[in-house]
PDB file of C-alpha atoms in Angstrom:
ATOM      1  CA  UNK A   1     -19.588   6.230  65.948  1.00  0.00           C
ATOM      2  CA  UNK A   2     -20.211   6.346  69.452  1.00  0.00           C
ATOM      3  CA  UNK A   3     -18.002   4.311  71.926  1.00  0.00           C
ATOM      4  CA  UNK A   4     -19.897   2.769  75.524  1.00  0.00           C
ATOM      5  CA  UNK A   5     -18.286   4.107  78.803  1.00  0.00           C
ATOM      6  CA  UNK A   6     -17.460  -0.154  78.949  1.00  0.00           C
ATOM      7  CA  UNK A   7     -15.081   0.497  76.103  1.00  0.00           C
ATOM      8  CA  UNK A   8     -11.435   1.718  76.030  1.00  0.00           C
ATOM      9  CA  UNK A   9     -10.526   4.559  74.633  1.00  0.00           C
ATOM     10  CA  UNK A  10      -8.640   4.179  71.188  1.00  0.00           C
ATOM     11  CA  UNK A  11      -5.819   5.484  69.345  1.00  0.00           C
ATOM     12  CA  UNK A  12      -6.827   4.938  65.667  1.00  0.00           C
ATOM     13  CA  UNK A  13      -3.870   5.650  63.440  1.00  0.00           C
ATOM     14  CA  UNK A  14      -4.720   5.885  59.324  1.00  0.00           C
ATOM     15  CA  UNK A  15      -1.355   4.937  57.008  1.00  0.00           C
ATOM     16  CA  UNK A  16      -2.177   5.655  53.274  1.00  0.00           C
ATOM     17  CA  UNK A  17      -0.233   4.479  50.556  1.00  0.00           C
ATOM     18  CA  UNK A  18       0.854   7.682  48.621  1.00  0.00           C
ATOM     19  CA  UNK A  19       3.270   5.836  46.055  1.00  0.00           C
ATOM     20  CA  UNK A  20       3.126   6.393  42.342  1.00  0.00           C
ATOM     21  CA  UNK A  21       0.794   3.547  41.201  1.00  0.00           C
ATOM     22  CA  UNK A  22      -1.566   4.967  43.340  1.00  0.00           C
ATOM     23  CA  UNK A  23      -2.038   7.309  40.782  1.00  0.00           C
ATOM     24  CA  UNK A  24      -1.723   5.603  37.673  1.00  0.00           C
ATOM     25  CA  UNK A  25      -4.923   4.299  35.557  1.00  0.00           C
ATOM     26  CA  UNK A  26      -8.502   4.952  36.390  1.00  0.00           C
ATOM     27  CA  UNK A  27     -10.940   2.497  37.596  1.00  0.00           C
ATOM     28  CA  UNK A  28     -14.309   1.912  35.887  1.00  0.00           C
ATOM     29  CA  UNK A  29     -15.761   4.613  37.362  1.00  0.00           C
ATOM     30  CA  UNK A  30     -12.555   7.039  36.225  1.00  0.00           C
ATOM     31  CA  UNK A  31     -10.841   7.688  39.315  1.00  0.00           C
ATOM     32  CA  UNK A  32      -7.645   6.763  40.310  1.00  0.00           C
ATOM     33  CA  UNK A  33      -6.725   4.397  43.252  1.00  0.00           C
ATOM     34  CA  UNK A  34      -5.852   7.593  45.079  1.00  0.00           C
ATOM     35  CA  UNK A  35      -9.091   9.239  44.858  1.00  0.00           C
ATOM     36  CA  UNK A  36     -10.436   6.277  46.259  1.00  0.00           C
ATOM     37  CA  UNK A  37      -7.927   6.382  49.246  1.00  0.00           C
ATOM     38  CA  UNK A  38      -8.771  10.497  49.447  1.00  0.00           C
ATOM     39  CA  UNK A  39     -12.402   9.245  49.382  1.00  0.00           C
ATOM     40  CA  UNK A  40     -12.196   6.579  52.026  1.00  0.00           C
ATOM     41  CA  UNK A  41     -10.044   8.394  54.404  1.00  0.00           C
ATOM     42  CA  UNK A  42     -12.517  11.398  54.509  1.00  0.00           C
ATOM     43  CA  UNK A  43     -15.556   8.722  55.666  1.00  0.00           C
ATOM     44  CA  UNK A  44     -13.334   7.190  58.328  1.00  0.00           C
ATOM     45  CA  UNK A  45     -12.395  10.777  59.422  1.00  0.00           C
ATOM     46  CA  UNK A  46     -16.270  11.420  60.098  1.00  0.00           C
ATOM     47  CA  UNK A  47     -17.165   8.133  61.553  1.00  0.00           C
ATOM     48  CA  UNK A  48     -14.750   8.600  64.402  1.00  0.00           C
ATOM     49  CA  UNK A  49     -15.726   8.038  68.352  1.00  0.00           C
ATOM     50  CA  UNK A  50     -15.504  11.330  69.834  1.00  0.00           C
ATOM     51  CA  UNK A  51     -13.351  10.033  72.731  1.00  0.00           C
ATOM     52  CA  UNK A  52     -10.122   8.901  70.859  1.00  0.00           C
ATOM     53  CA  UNK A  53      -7.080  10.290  69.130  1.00  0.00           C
ATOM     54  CA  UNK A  54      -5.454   9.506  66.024  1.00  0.00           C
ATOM     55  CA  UNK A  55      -3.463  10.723  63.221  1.00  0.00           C
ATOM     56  CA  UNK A  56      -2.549  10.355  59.623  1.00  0.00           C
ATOM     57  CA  UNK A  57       0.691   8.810  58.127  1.00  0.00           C
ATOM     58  CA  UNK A  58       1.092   8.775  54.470  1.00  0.00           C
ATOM     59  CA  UNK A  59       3.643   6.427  52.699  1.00  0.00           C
ATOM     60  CA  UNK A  60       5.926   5.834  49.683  1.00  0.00           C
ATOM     61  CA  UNK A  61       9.788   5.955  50.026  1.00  0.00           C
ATOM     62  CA  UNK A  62       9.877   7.601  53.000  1.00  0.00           C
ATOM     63  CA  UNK A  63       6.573   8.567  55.259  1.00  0.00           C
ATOM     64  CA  UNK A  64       5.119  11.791  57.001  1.00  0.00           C
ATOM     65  CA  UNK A  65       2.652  11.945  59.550  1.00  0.00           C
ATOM     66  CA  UNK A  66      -0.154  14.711  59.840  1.00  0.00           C
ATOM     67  CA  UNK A  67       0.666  15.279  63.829  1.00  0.00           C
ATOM     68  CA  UNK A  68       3.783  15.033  65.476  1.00  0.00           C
ATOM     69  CA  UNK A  69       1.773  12.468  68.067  1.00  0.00           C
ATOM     70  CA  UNK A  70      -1.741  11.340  68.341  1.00  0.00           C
ATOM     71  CA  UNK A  71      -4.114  14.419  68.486  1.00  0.00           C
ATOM     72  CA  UNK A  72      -7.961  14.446  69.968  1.00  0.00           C
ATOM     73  CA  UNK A  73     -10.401  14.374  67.860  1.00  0.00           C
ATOM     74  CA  UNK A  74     -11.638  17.535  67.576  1.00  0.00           C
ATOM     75  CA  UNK A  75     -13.155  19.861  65.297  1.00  0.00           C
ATOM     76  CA  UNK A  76      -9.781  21.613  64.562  1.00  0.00           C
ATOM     77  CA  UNK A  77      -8.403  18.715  64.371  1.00  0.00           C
ATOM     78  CA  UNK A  78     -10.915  17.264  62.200  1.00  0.00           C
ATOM     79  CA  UNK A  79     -10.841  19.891  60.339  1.00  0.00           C
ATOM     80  CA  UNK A  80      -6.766  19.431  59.710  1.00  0.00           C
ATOM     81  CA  UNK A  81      -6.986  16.481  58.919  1.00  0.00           C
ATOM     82  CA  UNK A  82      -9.816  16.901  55.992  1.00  0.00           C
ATOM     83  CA  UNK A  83      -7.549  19.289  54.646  1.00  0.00           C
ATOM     84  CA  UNK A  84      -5.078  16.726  54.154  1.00  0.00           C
ATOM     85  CA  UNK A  85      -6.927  14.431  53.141  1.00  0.00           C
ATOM     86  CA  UNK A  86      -8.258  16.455  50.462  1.00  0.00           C
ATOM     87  CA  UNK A  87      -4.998  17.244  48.866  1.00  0.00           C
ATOM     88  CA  UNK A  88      -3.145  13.550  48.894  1.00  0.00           C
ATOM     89  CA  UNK A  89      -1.334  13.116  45.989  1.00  0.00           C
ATOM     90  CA  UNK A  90       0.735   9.930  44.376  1.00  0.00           C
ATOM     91  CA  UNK A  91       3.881  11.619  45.040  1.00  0.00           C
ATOM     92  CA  UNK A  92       5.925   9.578  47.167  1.00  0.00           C
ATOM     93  CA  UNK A  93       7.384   7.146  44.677  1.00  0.00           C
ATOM     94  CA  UNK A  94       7.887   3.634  45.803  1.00  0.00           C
ATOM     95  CA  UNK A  95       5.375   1.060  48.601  1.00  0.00           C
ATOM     96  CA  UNK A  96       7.997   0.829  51.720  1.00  0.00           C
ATOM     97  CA  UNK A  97       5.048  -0.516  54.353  1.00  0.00           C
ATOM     98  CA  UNK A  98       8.029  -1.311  56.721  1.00  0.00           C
ATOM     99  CA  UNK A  99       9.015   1.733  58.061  1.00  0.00           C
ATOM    100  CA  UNK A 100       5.873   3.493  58.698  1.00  0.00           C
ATOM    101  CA  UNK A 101       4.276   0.364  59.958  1.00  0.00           C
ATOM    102  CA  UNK A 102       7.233   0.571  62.722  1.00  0.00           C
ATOM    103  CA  UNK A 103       6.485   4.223  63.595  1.00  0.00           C
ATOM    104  CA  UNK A 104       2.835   3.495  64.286  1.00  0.00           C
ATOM    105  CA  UNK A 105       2.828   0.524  65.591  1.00  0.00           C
ATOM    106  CA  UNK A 106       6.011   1.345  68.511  1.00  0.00           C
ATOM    107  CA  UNK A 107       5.727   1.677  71.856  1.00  0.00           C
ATOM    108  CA  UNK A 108       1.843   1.646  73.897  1.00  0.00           C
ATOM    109  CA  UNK A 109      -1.015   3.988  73.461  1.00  0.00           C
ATOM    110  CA  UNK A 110      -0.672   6.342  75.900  1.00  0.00           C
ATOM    111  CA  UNK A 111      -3.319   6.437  78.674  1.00  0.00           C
ATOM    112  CA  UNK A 112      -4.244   2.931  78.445  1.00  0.00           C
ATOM    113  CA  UNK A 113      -5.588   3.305  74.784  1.00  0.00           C
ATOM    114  CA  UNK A 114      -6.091   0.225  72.794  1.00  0.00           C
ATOM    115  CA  UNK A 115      -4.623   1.138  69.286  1.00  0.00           C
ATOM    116  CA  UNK A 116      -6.097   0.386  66.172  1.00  0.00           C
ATOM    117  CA  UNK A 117      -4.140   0.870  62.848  1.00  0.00           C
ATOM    118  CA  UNK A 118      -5.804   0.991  59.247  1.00  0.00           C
ATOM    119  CA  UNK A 119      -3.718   0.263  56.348  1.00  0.00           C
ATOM    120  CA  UNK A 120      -4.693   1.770  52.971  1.00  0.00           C
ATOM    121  CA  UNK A 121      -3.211   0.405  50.072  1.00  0.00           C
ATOM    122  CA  UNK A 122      -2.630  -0.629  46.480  1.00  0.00           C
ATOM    123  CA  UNK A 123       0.476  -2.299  46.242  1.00  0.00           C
ATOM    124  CA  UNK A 124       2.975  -5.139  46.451  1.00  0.00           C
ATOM    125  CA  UNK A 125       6.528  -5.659  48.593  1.00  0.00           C
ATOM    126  CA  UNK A 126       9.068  -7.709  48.176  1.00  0.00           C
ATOM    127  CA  UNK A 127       9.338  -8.383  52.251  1.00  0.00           C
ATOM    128  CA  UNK A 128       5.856  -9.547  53.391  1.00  0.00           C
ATOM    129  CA  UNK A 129       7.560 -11.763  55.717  1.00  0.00           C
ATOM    130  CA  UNK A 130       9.223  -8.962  57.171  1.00  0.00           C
ATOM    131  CA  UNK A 131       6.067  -7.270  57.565  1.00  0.00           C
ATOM    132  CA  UNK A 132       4.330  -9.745  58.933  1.00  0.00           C
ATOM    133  CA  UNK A 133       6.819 -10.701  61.438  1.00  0.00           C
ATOM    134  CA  UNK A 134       6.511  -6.730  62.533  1.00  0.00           C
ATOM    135  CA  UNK A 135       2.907  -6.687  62.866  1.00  0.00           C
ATOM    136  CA  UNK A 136       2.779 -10.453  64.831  1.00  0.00           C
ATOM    137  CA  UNK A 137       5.338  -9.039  67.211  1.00  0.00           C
ATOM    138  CA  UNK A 138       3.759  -5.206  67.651  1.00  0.00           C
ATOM    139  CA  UNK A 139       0.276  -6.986  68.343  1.00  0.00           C
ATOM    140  CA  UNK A 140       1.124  -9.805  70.386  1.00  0.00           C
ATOM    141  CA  UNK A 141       0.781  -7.573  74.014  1.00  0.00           C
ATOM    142  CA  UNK A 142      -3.564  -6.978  72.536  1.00  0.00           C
ATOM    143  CA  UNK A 143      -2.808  -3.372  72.998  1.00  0.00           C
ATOM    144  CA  UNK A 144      -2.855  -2.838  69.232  1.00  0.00           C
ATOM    145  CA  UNK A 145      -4.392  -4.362  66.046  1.00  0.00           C
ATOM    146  CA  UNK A 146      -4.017  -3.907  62.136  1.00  0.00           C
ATOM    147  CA  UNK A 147      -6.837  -3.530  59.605  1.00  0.00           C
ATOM    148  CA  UNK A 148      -6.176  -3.256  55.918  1.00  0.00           C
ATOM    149  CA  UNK A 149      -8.057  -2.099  52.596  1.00  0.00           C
ATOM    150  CA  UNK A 150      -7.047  -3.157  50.021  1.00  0.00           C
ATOM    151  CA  UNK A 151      -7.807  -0.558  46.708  1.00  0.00           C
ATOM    152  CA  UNK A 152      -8.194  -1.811  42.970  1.00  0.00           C
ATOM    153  CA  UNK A 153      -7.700  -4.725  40.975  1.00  0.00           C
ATOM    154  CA  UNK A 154      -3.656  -5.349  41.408  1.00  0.00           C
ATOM    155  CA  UNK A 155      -3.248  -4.909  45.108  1.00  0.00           C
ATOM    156  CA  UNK A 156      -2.121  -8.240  46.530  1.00  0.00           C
ATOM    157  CA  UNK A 157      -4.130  -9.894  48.601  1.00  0.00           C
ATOM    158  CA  UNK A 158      -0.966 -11.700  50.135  1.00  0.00           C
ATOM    159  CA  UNK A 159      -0.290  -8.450  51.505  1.00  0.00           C
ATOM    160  CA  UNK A 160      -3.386  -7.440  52.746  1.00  0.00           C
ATOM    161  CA  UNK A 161      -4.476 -10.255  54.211  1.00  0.00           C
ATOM    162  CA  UNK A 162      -1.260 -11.160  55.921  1.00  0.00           C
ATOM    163  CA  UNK A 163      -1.137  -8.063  57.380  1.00  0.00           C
ATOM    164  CA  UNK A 164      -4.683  -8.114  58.947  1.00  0.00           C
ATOM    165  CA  UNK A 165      -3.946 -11.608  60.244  1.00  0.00           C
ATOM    166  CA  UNK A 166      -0.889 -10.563  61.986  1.00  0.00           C
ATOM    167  CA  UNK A 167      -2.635  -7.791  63.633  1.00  0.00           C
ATOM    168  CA  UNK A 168      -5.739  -9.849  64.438  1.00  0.00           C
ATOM    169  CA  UNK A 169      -7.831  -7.376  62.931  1.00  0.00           C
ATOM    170  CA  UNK A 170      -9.574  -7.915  59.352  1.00  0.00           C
ATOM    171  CA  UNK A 171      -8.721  -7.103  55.355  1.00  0.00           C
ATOM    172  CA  UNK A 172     -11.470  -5.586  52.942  1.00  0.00           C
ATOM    173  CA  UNK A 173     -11.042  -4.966  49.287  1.00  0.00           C
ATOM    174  CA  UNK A 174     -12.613  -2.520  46.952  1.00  0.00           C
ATOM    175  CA  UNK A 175     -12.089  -2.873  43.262  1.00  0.00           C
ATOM    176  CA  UNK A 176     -13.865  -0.830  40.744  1.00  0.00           C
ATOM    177  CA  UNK A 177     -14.166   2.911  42.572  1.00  0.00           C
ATOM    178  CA  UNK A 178     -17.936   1.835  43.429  1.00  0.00           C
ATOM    179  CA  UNK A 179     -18.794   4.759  46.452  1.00  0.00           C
ATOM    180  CA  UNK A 180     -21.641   2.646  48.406  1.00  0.00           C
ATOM    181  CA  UNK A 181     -18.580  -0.418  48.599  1.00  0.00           C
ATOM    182  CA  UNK A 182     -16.675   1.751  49.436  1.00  0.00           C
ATOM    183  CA  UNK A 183     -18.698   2.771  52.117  1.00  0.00           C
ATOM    184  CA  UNK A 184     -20.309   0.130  53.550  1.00  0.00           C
ATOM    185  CA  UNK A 185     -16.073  -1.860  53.680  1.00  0.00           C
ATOM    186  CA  UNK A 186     -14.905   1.503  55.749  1.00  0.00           C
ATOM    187  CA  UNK A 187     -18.132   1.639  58.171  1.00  0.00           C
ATOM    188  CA  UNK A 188     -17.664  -1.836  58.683  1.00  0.00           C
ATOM    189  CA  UNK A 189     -13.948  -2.163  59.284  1.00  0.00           C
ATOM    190  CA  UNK A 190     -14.481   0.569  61.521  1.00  0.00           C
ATOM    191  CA  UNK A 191     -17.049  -1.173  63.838  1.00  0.00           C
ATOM    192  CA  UNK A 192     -15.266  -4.003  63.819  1.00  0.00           C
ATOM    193  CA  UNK A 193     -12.351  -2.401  65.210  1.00  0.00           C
ATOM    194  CA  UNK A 194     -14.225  -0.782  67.873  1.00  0.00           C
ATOM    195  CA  UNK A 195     -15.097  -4.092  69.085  1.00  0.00           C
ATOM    196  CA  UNK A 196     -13.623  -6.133  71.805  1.00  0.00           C
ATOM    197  CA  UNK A 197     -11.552  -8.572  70.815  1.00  0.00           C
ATOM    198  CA  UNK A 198     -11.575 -12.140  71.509  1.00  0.00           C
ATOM    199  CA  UNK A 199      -7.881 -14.012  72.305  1.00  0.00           C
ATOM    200  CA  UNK A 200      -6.683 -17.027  74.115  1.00  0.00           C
ATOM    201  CA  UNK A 201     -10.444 -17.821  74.529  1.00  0.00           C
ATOM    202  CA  UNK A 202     -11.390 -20.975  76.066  1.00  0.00           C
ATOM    203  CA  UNK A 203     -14.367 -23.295  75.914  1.00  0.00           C
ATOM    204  CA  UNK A 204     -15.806 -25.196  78.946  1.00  0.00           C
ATOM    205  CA  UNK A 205     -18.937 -27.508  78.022  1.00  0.00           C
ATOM    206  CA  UNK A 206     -20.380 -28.357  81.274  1.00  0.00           C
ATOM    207  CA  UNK A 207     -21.998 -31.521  80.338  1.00  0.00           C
ATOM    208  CA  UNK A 208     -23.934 -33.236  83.086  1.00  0.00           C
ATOM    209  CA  UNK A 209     -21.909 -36.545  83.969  1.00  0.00           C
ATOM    210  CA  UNK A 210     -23.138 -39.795  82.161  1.00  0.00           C
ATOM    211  CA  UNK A 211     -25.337 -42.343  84.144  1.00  0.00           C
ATOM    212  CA  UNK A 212     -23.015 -45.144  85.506  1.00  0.00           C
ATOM    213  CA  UNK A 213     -23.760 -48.409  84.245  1.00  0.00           C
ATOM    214  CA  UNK A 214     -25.903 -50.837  85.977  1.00  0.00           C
ATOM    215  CA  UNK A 215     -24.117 -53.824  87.925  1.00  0.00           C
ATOM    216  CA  UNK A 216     -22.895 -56.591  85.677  1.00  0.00           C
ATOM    217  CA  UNK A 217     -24.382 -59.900  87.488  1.00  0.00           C
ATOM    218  CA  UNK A 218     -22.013 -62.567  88.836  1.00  0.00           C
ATOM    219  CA  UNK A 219     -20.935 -64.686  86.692  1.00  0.00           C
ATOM    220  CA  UNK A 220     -22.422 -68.268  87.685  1.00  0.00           C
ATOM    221  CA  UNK A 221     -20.455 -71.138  87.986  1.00  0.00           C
ATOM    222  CA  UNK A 222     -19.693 -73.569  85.188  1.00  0.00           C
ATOM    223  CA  UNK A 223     -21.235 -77.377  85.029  1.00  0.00           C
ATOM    224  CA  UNK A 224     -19.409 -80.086  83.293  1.00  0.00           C
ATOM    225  CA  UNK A 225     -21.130 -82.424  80.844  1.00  0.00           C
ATOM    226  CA  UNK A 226     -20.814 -85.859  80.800  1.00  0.00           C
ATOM    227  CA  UNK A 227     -17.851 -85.463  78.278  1.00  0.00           C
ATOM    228  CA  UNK A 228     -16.017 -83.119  80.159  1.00  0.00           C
ATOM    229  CA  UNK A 229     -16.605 -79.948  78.681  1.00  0.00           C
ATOM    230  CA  UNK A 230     -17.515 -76.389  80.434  1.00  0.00           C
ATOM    231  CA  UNK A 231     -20.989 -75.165  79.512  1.00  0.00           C
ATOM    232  CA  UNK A 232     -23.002 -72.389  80.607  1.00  0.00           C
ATOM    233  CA  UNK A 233     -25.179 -72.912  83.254  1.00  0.00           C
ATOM    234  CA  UNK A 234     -28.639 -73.631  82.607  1.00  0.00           C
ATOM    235  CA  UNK A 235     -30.921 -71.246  83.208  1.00  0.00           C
ATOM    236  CA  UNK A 236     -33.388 -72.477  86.244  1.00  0.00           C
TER     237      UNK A 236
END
C-alpha cells in the first residue's frame, strides 16, 4: 500500500501468538490456527508502505523478535521476514500477551513515526485488565495504536476487542480458515491503520441565530364594572 507524502511515516510492529493451541485442531478447511497466522502474516508482509519499518515478535511463554529494532522495509528485509514467517511453529507453550505487548509498545517511534501494532491471536488470559490498562496507557500520547485478529472459533473476543479499544485501533475475527476472509480482514485492518486518526474531536454547528421575537404590546389598562371587578379592556 502506498502512503501520501501528507502521511507519517509508520512503525508497524506484527506480534503472533506462537503458543500450543495455536496448533491444535484443524479448522473446516484443515488447517490449524497457525497456518492461518503463517498465512495472514505473509499478506500483511506484502501489503506494506514502502516508507516504514517494522518487525516481527512471536509469543508464548516468553517472546522473540525477528530484528533486534525496527528494520526498513526492504527487499532483504522482506525477504527475512517471509522466511520466518514461513517456518512459525506452535512451540512456545503458554498465551503471555503482557510481556511482549510491553516490548513493542515502549518508548516512541523513532523519527517521529506513528506506530501501529497488530496482534495475532487465538487465545485467552487470565489478566485482560492488566492488558488493557497497558495498552490505554502506551496509546494515550496518539503516537501508537493496537489492532487485533482474532483466529478461530475459541479466541475470546473479550480479549480482542479490549485490546483494540485500548489502542484505539480496531479487532477482526476469522473463524473457519476461509483465504478470501482472511484476506479481505488483513487488507482492511491494514488501511485502516494507515489512516489518520480522529481524537479529542470537537463539533461546532454554526447555526444562524434565531429571529428575536416581535414586541409584546402594552398591556392596556384595566376598567372596572359596575360590581367592582377588573375586566379586560374592550376592544375599540
Amino acid at each position: 500500500l502506498a502512503e501520501t507524502a501528507s502521511r507519517p511515516p509508520r512503525e508497524i510492529i506484527f506480534i503472533i501468538d506462537r503458543s500450543g493451541s495455536m496448533g491444535f485442531g484443524r479448522n473446516r478447511d484443515g488447517k490449524t490456527q497457525m497456518e492461518s497466522a503463517r498465512e495472514a502474516l505473509m499478506l500483511f508482509l506484502r501489503a506494506l508502505p514502502a516508507s516504514c519499518t517494522f518487525n516481527v515478535i512471536g509469543f508464548g511463554n516468553t517472546f522473540s523478535s525477528l530484528f533486534p529494532t525496527s528494520q526498513p522495509y526492504t527487499d532483504a528485509t522482506l525477504e527475512q521476514a517471509t522466511r520466518y514467517a514461513a517456518t512459525m511453529e506452535a512451540n512456545m507453550g503458554g498465551t503471555e500477551i503482557l510481556k511482549p505487548l510491553e516490548h513493542a509498545l515502549r518508548g516512541r517511534g523513532g523519527g517521529g513515526r506513528q506506530r501501529q501494532v497488530f496482534v495475532l491471536t487465538d487465545g485467552q488470559v487470565s489478566n485482560e485488565s492488566q492488558v488493557f490498562d497497558l495498552v490505554r496507557a502506551a496509546c494515550s500520547d496518539g503516537v501508537s495504536r493496537t489492532f487485533c485478529l482474532g483466529l478461530g472459533a475459541g479466541v475470546s473476543h473479550l480479549l480482542v476487542e479490549g485490546i483494540a479499544r485500548a489502542g484505539r485501533g480496531t479487532a477482526s475475527f476469522v473463524v473457519g480458515g476461509d483465504a478470501e476472509a482472511l484476506h479481505v480482514q488483513v487488507l482492511s485492518q491494514l488501511k485502516q491503520a494507515l489512516q489518520p486518526s480522529l481524537d479529542n474531536v470537537t463539533v461546532k454547528w454554526n447555526f444562524p441565530a434565531p429571529p428575536s421575537p416581535p414586541p409584546r404590546p402594552a398591556p392596556s389598562a384595566p376598567v372596572k364594572t359596575l360590581l367592582g371587578y377588573r375586566s379586560p379592556t374592550l376592544d375599540a
